[in-house]
Short mmCIF file of C-alpha atoms in Angstrom, two decimals:
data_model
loop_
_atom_site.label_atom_id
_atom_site.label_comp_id
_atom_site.label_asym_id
_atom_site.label_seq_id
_atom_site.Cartn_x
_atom_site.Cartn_y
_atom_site.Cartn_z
CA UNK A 119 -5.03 -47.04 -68.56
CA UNK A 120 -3.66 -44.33 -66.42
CA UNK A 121 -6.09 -44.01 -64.02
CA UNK A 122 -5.41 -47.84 -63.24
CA UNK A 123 -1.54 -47.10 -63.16
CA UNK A 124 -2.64 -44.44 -60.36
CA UNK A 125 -4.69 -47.07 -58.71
CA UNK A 126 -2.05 -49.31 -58.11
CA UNK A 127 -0.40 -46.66 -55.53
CA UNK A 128 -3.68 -44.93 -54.33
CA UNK A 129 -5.95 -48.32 -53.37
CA UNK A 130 -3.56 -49.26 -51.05
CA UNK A 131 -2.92 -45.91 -49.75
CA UNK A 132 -6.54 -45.74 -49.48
CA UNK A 133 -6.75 -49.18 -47.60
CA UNK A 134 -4.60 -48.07 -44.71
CA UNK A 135 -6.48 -44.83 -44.10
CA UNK A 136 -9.50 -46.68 -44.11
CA UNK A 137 -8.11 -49.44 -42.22
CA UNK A 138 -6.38 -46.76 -39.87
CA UNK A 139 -9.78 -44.92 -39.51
CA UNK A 140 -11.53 -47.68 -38.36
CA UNK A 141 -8.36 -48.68 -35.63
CA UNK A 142 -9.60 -45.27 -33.82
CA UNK A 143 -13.08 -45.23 -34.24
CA UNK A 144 -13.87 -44.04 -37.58
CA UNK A 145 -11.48 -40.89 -36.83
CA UNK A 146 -10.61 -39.72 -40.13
CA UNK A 147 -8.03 -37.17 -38.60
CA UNK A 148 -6.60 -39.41 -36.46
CA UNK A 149 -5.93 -41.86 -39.23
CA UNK A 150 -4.02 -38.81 -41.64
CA UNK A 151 -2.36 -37.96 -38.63
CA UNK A 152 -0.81 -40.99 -37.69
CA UNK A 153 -0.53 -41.98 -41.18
CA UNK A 154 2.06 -39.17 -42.01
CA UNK A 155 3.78 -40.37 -38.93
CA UNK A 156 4.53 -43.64 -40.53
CA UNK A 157 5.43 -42.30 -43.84
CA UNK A 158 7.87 -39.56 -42.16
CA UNK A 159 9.28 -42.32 -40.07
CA UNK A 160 9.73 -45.12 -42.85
CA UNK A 161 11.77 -41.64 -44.64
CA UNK A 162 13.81 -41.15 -42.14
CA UNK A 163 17.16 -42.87 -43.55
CA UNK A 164 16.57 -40.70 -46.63
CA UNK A 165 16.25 -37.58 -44.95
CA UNK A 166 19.55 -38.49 -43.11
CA UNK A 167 21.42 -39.69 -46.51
CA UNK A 168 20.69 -36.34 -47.89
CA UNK A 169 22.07 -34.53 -45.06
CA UNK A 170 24.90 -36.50 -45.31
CA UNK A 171 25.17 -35.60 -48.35
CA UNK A 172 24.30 -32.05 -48.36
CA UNK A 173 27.08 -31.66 -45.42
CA UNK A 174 30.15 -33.55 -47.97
CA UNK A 175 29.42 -31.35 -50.74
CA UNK A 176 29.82 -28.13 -47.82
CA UNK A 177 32.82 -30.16 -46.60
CA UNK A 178 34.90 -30.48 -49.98
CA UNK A 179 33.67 -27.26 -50.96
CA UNK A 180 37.40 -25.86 -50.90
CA UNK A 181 38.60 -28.79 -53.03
CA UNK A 182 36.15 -27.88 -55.51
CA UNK A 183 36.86 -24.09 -55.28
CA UNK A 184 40.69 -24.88 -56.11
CA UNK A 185 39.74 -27.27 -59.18
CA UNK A 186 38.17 -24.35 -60.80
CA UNK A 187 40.72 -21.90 -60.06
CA UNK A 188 43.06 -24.91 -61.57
CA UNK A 189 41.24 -25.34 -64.45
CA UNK A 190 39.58 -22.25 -65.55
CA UNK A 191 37.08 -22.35 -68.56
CA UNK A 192 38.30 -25.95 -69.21
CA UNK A 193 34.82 -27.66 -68.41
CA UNK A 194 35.03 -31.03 -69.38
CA UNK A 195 38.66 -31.45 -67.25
CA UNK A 196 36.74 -29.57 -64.43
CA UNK A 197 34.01 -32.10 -64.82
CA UNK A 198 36.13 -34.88 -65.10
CA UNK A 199 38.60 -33.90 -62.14
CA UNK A 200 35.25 -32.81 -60.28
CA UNK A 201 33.57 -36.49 -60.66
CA UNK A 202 37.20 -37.51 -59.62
CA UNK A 203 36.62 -35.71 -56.12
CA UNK A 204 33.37 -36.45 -55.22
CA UNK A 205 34.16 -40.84 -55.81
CA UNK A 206 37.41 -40.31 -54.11
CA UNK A 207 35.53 -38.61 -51.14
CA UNK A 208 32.54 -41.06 -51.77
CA UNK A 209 29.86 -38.32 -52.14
CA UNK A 210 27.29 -38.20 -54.87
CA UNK A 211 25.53 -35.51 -56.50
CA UNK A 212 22.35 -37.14 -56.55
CA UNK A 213 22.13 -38.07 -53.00
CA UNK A 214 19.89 -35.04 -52.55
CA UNK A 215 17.65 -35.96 -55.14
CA UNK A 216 16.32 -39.60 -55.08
CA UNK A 217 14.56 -39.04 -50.79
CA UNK A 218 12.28 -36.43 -53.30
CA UNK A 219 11.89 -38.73 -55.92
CA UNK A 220 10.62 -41.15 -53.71
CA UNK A 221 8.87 -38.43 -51.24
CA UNK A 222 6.81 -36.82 -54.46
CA UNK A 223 4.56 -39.69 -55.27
CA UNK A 224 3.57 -40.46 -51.83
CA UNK A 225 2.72 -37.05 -51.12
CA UNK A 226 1.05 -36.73 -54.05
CA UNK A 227 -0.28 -40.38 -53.37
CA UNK A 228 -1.99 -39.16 -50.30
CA UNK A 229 -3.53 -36.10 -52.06
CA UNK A 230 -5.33 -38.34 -54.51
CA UNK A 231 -6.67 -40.62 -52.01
CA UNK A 232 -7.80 -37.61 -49.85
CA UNK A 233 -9.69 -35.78 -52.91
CA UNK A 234 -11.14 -38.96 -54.02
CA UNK A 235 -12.13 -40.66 -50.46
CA UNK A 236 -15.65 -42.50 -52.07
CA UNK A 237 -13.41 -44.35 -53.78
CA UNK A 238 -10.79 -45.43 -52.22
CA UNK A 239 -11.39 -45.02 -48.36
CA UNK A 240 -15.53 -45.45 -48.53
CA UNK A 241 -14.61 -48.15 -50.96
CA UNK A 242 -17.62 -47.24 -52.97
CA UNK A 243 -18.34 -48.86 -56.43
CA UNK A 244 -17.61 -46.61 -59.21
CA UNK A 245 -20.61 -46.68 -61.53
CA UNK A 246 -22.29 -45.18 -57.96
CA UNK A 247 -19.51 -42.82 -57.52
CA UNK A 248 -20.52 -41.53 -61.13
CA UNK A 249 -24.16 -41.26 -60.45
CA UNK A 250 -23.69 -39.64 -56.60
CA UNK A 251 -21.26 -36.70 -58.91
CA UNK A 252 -23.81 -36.19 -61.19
CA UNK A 253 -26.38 -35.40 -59.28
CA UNK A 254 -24.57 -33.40 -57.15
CA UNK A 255 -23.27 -31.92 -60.42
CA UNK A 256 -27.21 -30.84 -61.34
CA UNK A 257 -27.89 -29.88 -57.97
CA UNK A 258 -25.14 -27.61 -57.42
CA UNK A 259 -23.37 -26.33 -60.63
CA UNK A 260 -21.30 -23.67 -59.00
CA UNK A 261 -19.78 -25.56 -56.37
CA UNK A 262 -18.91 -28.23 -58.66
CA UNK A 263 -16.65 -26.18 -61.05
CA UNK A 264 -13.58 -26.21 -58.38
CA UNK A 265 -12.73 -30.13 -58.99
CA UNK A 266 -12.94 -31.60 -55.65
CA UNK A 267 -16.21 -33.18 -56.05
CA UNK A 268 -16.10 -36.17 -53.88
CA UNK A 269 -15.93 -34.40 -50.70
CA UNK A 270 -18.32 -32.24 -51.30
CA UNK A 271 -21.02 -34.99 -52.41
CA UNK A 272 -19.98 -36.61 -48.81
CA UNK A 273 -21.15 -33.58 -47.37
CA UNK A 274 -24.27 -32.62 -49.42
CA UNK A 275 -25.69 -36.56 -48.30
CA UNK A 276 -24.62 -35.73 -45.01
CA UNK A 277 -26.78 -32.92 -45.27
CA UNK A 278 -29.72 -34.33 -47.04
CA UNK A 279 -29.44 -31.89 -50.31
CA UNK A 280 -28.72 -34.70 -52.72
CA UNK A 281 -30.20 -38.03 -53.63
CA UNK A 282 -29.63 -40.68 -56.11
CA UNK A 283 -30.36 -44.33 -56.89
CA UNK A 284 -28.02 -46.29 -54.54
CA UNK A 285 -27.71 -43.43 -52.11
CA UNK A 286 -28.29 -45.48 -49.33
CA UNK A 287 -24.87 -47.70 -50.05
CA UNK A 288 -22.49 -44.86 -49.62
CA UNK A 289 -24.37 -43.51 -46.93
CA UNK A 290 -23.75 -46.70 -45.02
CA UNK A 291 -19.84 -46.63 -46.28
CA UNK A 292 -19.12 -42.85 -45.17
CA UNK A 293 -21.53 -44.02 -41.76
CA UNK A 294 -18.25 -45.74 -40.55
CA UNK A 295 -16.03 -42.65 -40.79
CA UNK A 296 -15.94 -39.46 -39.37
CA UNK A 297 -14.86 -36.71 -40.80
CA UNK A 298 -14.84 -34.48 -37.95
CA UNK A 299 -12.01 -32.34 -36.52
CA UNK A 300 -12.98 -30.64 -33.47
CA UNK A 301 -16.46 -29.01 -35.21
CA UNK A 302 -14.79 -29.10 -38.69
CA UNK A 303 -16.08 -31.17 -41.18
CA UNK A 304 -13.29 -32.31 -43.44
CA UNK A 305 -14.89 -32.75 -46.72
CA UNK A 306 -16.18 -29.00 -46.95
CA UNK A 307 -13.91 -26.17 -48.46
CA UNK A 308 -12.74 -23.66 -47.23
CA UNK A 309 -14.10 -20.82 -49.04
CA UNK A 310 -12.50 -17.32 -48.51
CA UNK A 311 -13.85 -13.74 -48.47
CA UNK A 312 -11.92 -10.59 -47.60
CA UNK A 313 -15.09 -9.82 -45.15
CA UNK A 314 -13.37 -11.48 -42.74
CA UNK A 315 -15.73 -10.48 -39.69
CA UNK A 316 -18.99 -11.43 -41.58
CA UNK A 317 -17.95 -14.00 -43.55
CA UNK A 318 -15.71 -15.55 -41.26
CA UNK A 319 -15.70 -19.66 -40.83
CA UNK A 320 -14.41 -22.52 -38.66
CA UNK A 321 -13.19 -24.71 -41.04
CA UNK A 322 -10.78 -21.60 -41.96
CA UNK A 323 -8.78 -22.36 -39.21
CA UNK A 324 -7.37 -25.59 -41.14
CA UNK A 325 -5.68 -23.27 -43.19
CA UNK A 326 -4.75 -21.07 -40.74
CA UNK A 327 -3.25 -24.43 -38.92
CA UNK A 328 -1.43 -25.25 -41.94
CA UNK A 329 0.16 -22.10 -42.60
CA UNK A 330 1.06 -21.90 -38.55
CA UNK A 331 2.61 -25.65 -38.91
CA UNK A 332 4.87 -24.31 -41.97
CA UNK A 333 6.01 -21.45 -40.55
CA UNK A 334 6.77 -23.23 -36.91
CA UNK A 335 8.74 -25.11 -39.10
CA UNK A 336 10.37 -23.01 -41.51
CA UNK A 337 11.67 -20.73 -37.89
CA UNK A 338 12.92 -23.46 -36.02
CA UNK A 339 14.80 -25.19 -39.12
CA UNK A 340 16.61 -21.77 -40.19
CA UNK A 341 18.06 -21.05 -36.55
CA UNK A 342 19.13 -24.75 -35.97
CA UNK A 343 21.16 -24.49 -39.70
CA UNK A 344 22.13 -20.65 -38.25
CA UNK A 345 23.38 -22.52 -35.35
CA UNK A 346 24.93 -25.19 -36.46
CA UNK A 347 26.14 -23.44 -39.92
CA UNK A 348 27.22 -19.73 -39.10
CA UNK A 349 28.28 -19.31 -42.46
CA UNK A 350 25.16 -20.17 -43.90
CA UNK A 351 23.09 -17.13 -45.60
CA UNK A 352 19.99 -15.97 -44.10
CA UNK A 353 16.71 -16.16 -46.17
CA UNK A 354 14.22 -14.29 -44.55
CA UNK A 355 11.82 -14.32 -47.77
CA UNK A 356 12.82 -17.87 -48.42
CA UNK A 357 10.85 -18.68 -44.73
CA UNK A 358 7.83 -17.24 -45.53
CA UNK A 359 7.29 -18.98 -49.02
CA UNK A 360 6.56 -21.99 -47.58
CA UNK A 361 4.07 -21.10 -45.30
CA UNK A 362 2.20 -18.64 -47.76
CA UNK A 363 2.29 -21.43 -49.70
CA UNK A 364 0.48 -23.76 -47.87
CA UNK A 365 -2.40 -21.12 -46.86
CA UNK A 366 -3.33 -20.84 -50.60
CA UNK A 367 -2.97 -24.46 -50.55
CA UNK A 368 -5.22 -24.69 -47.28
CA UNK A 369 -8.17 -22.41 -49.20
CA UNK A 370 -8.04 -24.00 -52.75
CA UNK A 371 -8.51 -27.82 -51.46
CA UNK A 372 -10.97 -29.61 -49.09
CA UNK A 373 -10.27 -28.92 -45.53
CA UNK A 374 -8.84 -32.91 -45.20
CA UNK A 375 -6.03 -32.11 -47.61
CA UNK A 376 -5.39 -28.81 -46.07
CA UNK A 377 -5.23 -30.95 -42.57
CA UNK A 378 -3.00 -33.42 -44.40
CA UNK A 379 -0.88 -30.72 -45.28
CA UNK A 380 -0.75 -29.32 -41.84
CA UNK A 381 0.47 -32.58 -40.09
CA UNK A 382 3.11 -33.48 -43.25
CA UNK A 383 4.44 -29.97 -42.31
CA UNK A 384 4.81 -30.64 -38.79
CA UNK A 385 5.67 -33.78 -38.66
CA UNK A 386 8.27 -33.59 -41.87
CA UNK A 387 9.58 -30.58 -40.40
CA UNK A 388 10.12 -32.10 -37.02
CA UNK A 389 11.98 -34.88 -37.97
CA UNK A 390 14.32 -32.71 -40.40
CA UNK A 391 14.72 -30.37 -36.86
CA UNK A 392 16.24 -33.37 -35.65
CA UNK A 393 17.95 -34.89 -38.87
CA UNK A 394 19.80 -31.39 -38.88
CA UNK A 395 20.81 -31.58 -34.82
CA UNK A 396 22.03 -34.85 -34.80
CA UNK A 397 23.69 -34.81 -38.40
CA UNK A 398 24.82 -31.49 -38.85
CA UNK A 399 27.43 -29.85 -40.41
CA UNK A 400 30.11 -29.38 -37.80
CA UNK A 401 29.17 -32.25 -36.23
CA UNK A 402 29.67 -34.59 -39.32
CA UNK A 403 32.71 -32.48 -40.62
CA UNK A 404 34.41 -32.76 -37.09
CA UNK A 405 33.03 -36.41 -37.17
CA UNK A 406 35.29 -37.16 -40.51
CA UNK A 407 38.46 -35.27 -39.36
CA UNK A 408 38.76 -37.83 -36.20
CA UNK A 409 38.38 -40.22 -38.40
CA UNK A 410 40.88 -39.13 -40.82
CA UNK A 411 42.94 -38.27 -38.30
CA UNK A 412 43.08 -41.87 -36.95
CA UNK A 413 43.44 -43.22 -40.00
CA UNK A 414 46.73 -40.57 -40.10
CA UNK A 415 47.64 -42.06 -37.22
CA UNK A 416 47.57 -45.92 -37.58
CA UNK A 417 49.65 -45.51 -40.73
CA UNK A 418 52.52 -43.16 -39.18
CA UNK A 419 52.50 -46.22 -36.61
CA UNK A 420 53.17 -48.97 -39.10
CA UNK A 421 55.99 -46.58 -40.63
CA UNK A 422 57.32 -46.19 -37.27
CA UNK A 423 56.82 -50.01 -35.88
CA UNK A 424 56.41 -52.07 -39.08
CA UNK A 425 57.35 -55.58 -36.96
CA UNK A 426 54.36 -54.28 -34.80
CA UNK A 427 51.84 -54.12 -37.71
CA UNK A 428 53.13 -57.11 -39.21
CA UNK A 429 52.77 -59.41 -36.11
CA UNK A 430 49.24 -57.56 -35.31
CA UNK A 431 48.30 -58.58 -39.05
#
């Protein structure tokens, strides 16, 4: 039952990489990489309604400073007055929140489709899926203790060092895509050793690229909200988690997910460069004081020239 509930999001998921894949050739990188285009770009109004949001919580910050100096320990008249605020000032808590609840299952969407492509890009039948992990299973009992089977039984046909009843089938379905990043086959995995001169491989370099992407990011992002936010603490150790984070990623899963995670941090991270330029704080804070200001303004007129606003009404 659950693995059908996670069907219903990764077939089609699936569909469009495989559909994508074929739109350029059978490119398999091309496909993730425009892929996370459309995702980022169908997110875009959520990444702007939480910097909206973000910036109104920064810009009634004071308000919320003086109901707690107003109310002390009295928490549920600080909550109250608090909830009070943020309706008056139409902001909501949770603004922040739902872009991630929404962002977290595609992204993890992706992942599944990625680890699993035999099924759901190759399109291959199950009960053959089961027979093609089994032998590779038998044949190669180390490699198949890290979980991420299905690329690696792509490869080992590739290769010739597997063979099953119905072998021929997938070999057809995987025929029609490449996996193939500039020499780097995308269903191996990245496997790491501290020899780094004699132990050294190309498909390291997809972690490498993620970690890079991550931590292009995470420098650009920081001085645009130094920039734009003076105020704003710096969090030097805060940049680097991300992009340690997605090397370990980049050596623990296949080289496709680690190129998946790559372009979601560039492309992700690009767009939020922008989000934050176009929609940041003192541009949005300055943005609401002209318009309270107006607002100011058109009712000191109908004080001062009520005939005026009456005939105009």
């Amino acid at each position: 039952r659950n693995e059908a509930m996670f069907d219903i999001l990764l077939k089609p998921l699936g569909w469009i990489l495989q559909q994508l894949s074929l739109l350029f050739g059978g490119n398999f990188a091309a496909s993730v990489f425009v892929f996370t285009i459309l995702v980022n770009a169908i997110l875009i109004p959520l990444n702007i309604k939480t910097q909206k949001s973000s910036v109104g919580q920064m810009r009634i910050r004071p308000k919320l400073e003086a109901l707690k100096k107003k109310y002390g320990d009295d928490r549920q008249k600080m909550a109250m007055e608090q909830q009070r605020l943020m309706k008056e000032e139409g902001i909501s808590m949770s603004g922040g929140c739902l872009p991630l609840l929404i962002r977290m299952p595609i992204m993890l969407g992706i992942y599944g489709v990625i680890l699993s492509p035999l099924k759901y890009i190759a399109g291959v039948a199950p009960d053959v899926i089961t027979t093609a992990t089994e032998s590779f299973k038998t044949a190669f009992p180390a490699a198949a203790q890290n979980g991420y089977i299905e690329p690696q039984v792509i490869n080992a046909i590739k290769e010739g060092t597997i063979n099953f009843p119905g072998i021929e089938s997938v070999r057809d379905s995987i025929s029609q895509i490449d996996f193939n990043f500039f020499g780097i086959d995308l269903t191996s995995k990245p496997e790491f050793n501290i020899d780094v001169i004699n132990h050294f491989n190309i498909n390291w370099f997809i972690p490498i690229l993620a970690f890079a992407a991550a931590m292009l990011t995470s420098i650009v992002t920081m001085r645009i909200q130094k920039k734009t936010n003076p105020d704003a603490p710096s969090m030097p150790g805060l940049m680097l988690a991300m992009p340690l984070v997605s090397l370990f990623i980049g050596f623990t899963v296949s080289c496709a997910a680690g190129f998946y995670w790559a372009c979601s941090s560039l492309i992700s991270g690009g767009i939020q460069i922008c989000v934050q330029y176009f929609y940041g704080p003192n541009k949005m804070i300055a943005h609401e004081q002209s318009k309270e200001l107006l607002k100011r303004y058109a009712e000191e007129q109908k004080i001062k020239y009520p005939a005026v606003a009456e005939t105009k009404n």
